[in-house]
Short mmCIF file of C-alpha atoms in Angstrom, two decimals:
data_model
loop_
_atom_site.label_atom_id
_atom_site.label_comp_id
_atom_site.label_asym_id
_atom_site.label_seq_id
_atom_site.Cartn_x
_atom_site.Cartn_y
_atom_site.Cartn_z
CA UNK A 252 -15.07 5.62 -60.66
CA UNK A 253 -13.85 8.92 -62.07
CA UNK A 254 -11.56 8.57 -65.08
CA UNK A 255 -10.09 12.03 -64.38
CA UNK A 256 -8.77 10.95 -60.98
CA UNK A 257 -7.17 7.89 -62.58
CA UNK A 258 -5.61 10.04 -65.28
CA UNK A 259 -4.29 12.60 -62.79
CA UNK A 260 -2.68 9.96 -60.57
CA UNK A 261 -1.19 8.13 -63.56
CA UNK A 262 0.28 11.37 -64.90
CA UNK A 263 1.80 12.20 -61.52
CA UNK A 264 3.31 8.73 -61.27
CA UNK A 265 4.70 9.07 -64.79
CA UNK A 266 5.95 12.66 -64.70
CA UNK A 267 6.64 12.96 -60.94
CA UNK A 268 5.41 16.58 -60.84
CA UNK A 269 2.70 18.63 -62.54
CA UNK A 270 2.29 22.39 -62.58
CA UNK A 271 -0.44 23.99 -60.49
CA UNK A 272 -1.91 25.60 -63.62
CA UNK A 273 -2.50 22.17 -65.20
CA UNK A 274 -6.23 21.64 -65.82
CA UNK A 275 -6.62 18.55 -63.63
CA UNK A 276 -4.34 19.93 -60.92
CA UNK A 277 -6.39 23.11 -60.75
CA UNK A 278 -9.48 20.93 -60.41
CA UNK A 279 -8.09 18.76 -57.61
CA UNK A 280 -7.05 21.88 -55.70
CA UNK A 281 -10.47 23.53 -56.01
CA UNK A 282 -13.05 20.73 -56.26
CA UNK A 283 -13.60 19.12 -52.83
CA UNK A 284 -15.35 16.02 -54.17
CA UNK A 285 -12.68 15.41 -56.80
CA UNK A 286 -9.93 15.92 -54.21
CA UNK A 287 -11.62 13.47 -51.85
CA UNK A 288 -11.74 10.82 -54.59
CA UNK A 289 -8.10 11.35 -55.52
CA UNK A 290 -7.05 11.25 -51.85
CA UNK A 291 -9.01 8.02 -51.27
CA UNK A 292 -7.44 6.28 -54.25
CA UNK A 293 -3.96 7.40 -53.24
CA UNK A 294 -4.50 6.39 -49.61
CA UNK A 295 -5.41 2.88 -50.72
CA UNK A 296 -1.89 2.69 -52.18
CA UNK A 297 -0.18 4.29 -49.18
CA UNK A 298 0.34 7.61 -50.93
CA UNK A 299 -0.79 11.21 -50.70
CA UNK A 300 -0.88 14.33 -52.85
CA UNK A 301 1.69 16.96 -51.88
CA UNK A 302 1.00 20.61 -52.62
CA UNK A 303 1.46 24.00 -51.03
CA UNK A 304 0.55 27.50 -52.15
CA UNK A 305 4.20 28.53 -52.27
CA UNK A 306 5.17 25.94 -54.90
CA UNK A 307 4.37 25.98 -58.62
CA UNK A 308 4.08 22.17 -58.79
CA UNK A 309 2.39 19.25 -57.05
CA UNK A 310 3.71 15.73 -56.55
CA UNK A 311 3.06 12.43 -54.74
CA UNK A 312 4.62 11.11 -51.54
CA UNK A 313 4.26 8.23 -49.11
CA UNK A 314 1.65 8.67 -46.40
CA UNK A 315 3.03 8.89 -42.86
CA UNK A 316 1.34 5.65 -41.81
CA UNK A 317 3.13 3.62 -44.48
CA UNK A 318 6.60 5.15 -44.04
CA UNK A 319 7.77 2.78 -41.27
CA UNK A 320 6.96 -0.23 -43.44
CA UNK A 321 8.92 1.22 -46.35
CA UNK A 322 11.88 2.81 -44.62
CA UNK A 323 12.32 0.15 -41.97
CA UNK A 324 12.42 -0.05 -38.20
CA UNK A 325 13.97 2.78 -36.22
CA UNK A 326 17.34 1.10 -35.79
CA UNK A 327 17.76 0.68 -39.55
CA UNK A 328 15.70 3.63 -40.76
CA UNK A 329 16.63 4.74 -44.27
CA UNK A 330 17.23 8.49 -44.38
CA UNK A 331 15.81 8.86 -47.89
CA UNK A 332 14.78 6.85 -50.94
CA UNK A 333 16.62 9.02 -53.48
CA UNK A 334 19.97 7.26 -53.11
CA UNK A 335 21.55 10.36 -51.56
CA UNK A 336 24.60 9.98 -49.37
CA UNK A 337 24.91 11.98 -46.16
CA UNK A 338 26.74 14.88 -47.80
CA UNK A 339 24.16 14.93 -50.59
CA UNK A 340 21.34 15.29 -48.09
CA UNK A 341 23.28 18.01 -46.25
CA UNK A 342 23.72 19.88 -49.54
CA UNK A 343 19.99 19.55 -50.23
CA UNK A 344 19.14 21.06 -46.84
CA UNK A 345 21.58 23.95 -47.42
CA UNK A 346 20.06 24.70 -50.83
CA UNK A 347 16.55 24.53 -49.40
CA UNK A 348 17.49 26.97 -46.64
CA UNK A 349 19.25 29.35 -49.01
CA UNK A 350 16.59 29.33 -51.73
CA UNK A 351 13.20 28.37 -50.29
CA UNK A 352 13.15 30.22 -46.97
CA UNK A 353 13.92 33.64 -48.54
CA UNK A 354 11.45 32.89 -51.35
CA UNK A 355 8.65 32.16 -48.90
CA UNK A 356 9.37 35.38 -47.04
CA UNK A 357 9.04 37.32 -50.30
CA UNK A 358 5.83 35.48 -51.18
CA UNK A 359 4.31 36.17 -47.76
CA UNK A 360 5.05 39.88 -48.21
CA UNK A 361 3.83 39.68 -51.83
CA UNK A 362 7.17 40.68 -53.32
CA UNK A 363 8.62 39.53 -56.61
CA UNK A 364 12.32 38.75 -56.82
CA UNK A 365 13.09 42.07 -58.49
CA UNK A 366 10.72 44.24 -56.42
CA UNK A 367 11.86 47.21 -54.39
CA UNK A 368 12.12 45.95 -50.79
CA UNK A 369 10.49 49.21 -49.63
CA UNK A 370 7.43 48.84 -51.84
CA UNK A 371 4.65 50.11 -49.54
CA UNK A 372 1.93 48.57 -51.74
CA UNK A 373 3.49 45.09 -51.88
CA UNK A 374 0.91 43.37 -49.67
CA UNK A 375 -1.89 44.47 -52.01
CA UNK A 376 -0.45 42.35 -54.80
CA UNK A 377 -1.48 38.72 -55.35
CA UNK A 378 0.75 35.99 -53.97
CA UNK A 379 3.60 35.72 -56.50
CA UNK A 380 4.33 32.38 -58.13
CA UNK A 381 7.45 30.55 -57.06
CA UNK A 382 9.21 31.29 -60.34
CA UNK A 383 8.55 35.01 -59.84
CA UNK A 384 9.74 35.13 -56.23
CA UNK A 385 12.49 32.52 -56.18
CA UNK A 386 16.10 33.59 -55.92
CA UNK A 387 19.05 31.60 -57.17
CA UNK A 388 22.37 31.12 -55.42
CA UNK A 389 25.65 31.47 -57.27
CA UNK A 390 27.60 28.23 -57.58
CA UNK A 391 30.87 29.95 -56.64
CA UNK A 392 29.27 31.37 -53.51
CA UNK A 393 27.93 27.95 -52.51
CA UNK A 394 31.37 26.42 -53.03
CA UNK A 395 33.08 29.18 -51.04
CA UNK A 396 30.65 29.07 -48.12
CA UNK A 397 30.02 25.33 -47.85
CA UNK A 398 32.54 23.49 -50.01
CA UNK A 399 34.73 22.41 -47.10
CA UNK A 400 31.70 21.04 -45.24
CA UNK A 401 30.20 19.26 -48.23
CA UNK A 402 33.08 17.27 -49.69
CA UNK A 403 34.81 20.02 -51.68
CA UNK A 404 34.31 20.73 -55.39
CA UNK A 405 34.38 17.25 -56.92
CA UNK A 406 31.95 15.72 -54.44
CA UNK A 407 29.70 18.77 -54.41
CA UNK A 408 29.53 18.81 -58.22
CA UNK A 409 28.50 15.15 -58.21
CA UNK A 410 25.76 15.77 -55.63
CA UNK A 411 24.51 18.85 -57.49
CA UNK A 412 24.19 16.73 -60.62
CA UNK A 413 22.17 14.13 -58.69
CA UNK A 414 19.88 16.78 -57.16
CA UNK A 415 19.30 18.27 -60.60
CA UNK A 416 18.37 14.85 -62.06
CA UNK A 417 15.95 14.26 -59.17
CA UNK A 418 14.20 17.58 -59.79
CA UNK A 419 15.23 19.40 -56.61
CA UNK A 420 17.27 22.07 -58.40
CA UNK A 421 18.05 23.41 -61.85
CA UNK A 422 21.39 24.72 -63.11
CA UNK A 423 21.24 27.91 -65.13
CA UNK A 424 24.73 28.92 -66.02
CA UNK A 425 26.60 29.75 -62.81
CA UNK A 426 23.38 29.86 -60.80
CA UNK A 427 21.48 27.15 -58.93
CA UNK A 428 17.72 27.72 -58.81
CA UNK A 429 14.67 25.99 -57.37
CA UNK A 430 13.49 22.83 -59.07
CA UNK A 431 9.93 21.44 -58.96
CA UNK A 432 10.51 19.31 -55.84
CA UNK A 433 12.59 21.61 -53.62
CA UNK A 434 9.60 23.29 -51.95
CA UNK A 435 7.44 20.15 -51.89
CA UNK A 436 9.55 17.36 -50.44
CA UNK A 437 11.00 19.21 -47.43
CA UNK A 438 8.96 19.63 -44.24
CA UNK A 439 9.08 23.38 -43.64
CA UNK A 440 7.38 23.26 -40.24
CA UNK A 441 9.99 20.83 -38.94
CA UNK A 442 13.07 22.21 -40.67
CA UNK A 443 12.66 25.98 -40.51
CA UNK A 444 13.23 26.45 -36.79
CA UNK A 445 16.04 23.91 -36.65
CA UNK A 446 17.87 25.56 -39.53
CA UNK A 447 17.44 29.22 -38.63
CA UNK A 448 18.30 28.67 -34.96
CA UNK A 449 20.48 25.59 -35.39
CA UNK A 450 22.61 24.23 -38.19
CA UNK A 451 22.63 27.41 -40.32
CA UNK A 452 22.17 29.94 -37.53
CA UNK A 453 25.36 31.80 -38.42
CA UNK A 454 24.24 32.19 -42.02
CA UNK A 455 20.87 33.67 -41.10
CA UNK A 456 22.30 36.05 -38.48
CA UNK A 457 23.86 38.09 -41.25
CA UNK A 458 22.27 39.76 -44.23
CA UNK A 459 21.79 37.36 -47.19
CA UNK A 460 24.90 37.37 -49.36
CA UNK A 461 25.61 36.16 -52.85
CA UNK A 462 21.92 35.62 -53.59
CA UNK A 463 20.83 36.74 -57.01
CA UNK A 464 17.60 36.88 -58.92
CA UNK A 465 17.84 34.85 -62.10
CA UNK A 466 18.63 37.15 -65.04
CA UNK A 467 19.34 39.98 -62.60
CA UNK A 468 22.61 41.46 -61.35
CA UNK A 469 24.17 39.81 -58.35
CA UNK A 470 23.90 41.63 -55.06
CA UNK A 471 27.03 42.60 -53.15
CA UNK A 472 29.06 39.76 -51.72
CA UNK A 473 29.28 39.15 -48.00
CA UNK A 474 31.93 37.27 -46.06
CA UNK A 475 31.70 33.47 -46.32
CA UNK A 476 30.38 31.61 -43.33
CA UNK A 477 30.46 27.90 -42.51
CA UNK A 478 27.50 25.78 -41.47
CA UNK A 479 28.00 24.88 -37.85
CA UNK A 480 26.21 21.58 -37.30
CA UNK A 481 25.48 18.33 -39.06
CA UNK A 482 22.64 18.93 -41.53
CA UNK A 483 21.77 15.36 -42.43
CA UNK A 484 19.38 14.62 -39.56
CA UNK A 485 16.41 16.42 -41.15
CA UNK A 486 15.73 14.54 -44.34
CA UNK A 487 13.17 14.49 -47.14
CA UNK A 488 11.15 11.27 -47.38
#
């Protein structure tokens, strides 16, 4: 029995997330034997380690095989275990689409948030960390574009507070930025196509508007656009 695997799992259970540059996290991501031991111990408890190269943190989640026993049969399936109402989940999906999808595009082209978009040497740079590539969305822009769909100001403010407490987002003045869980708890492979070509198709058909790099000047505003479809069917578990 490896004490380090016990310590890592206990810390993740206690703190919910750990940074990728943490000593034990770096080890579990690079040491195959250590990762196998951690995975085996988590699997015995119906859990798994969640990580991806685009996120600055790792966390734990339920394994797919155990989800039906936790969330219930199909006719009474719980949509999430965070206590989020339907409009809260819809807001979470909107924020993920507005913050994470553009961030991943910048990371894949090796661009930092404040890089020149025409930088011909961008792909020669290392993959930027999430905090260096992530873009925040202005609260006023979010309210203008989606307030009517997401319960107006009072309800949206309440849901934003809940999402911040859960670690999905952070509030920095008038801007909403990526929290430790936003790029970990959402299934990109499932959601990306449905969002870009479905619920938020109108948003992604136009140039990104009202998106700003944290501590940078806001880019020019575009015309507000409403989300067309119900967003609460694709949920984080």
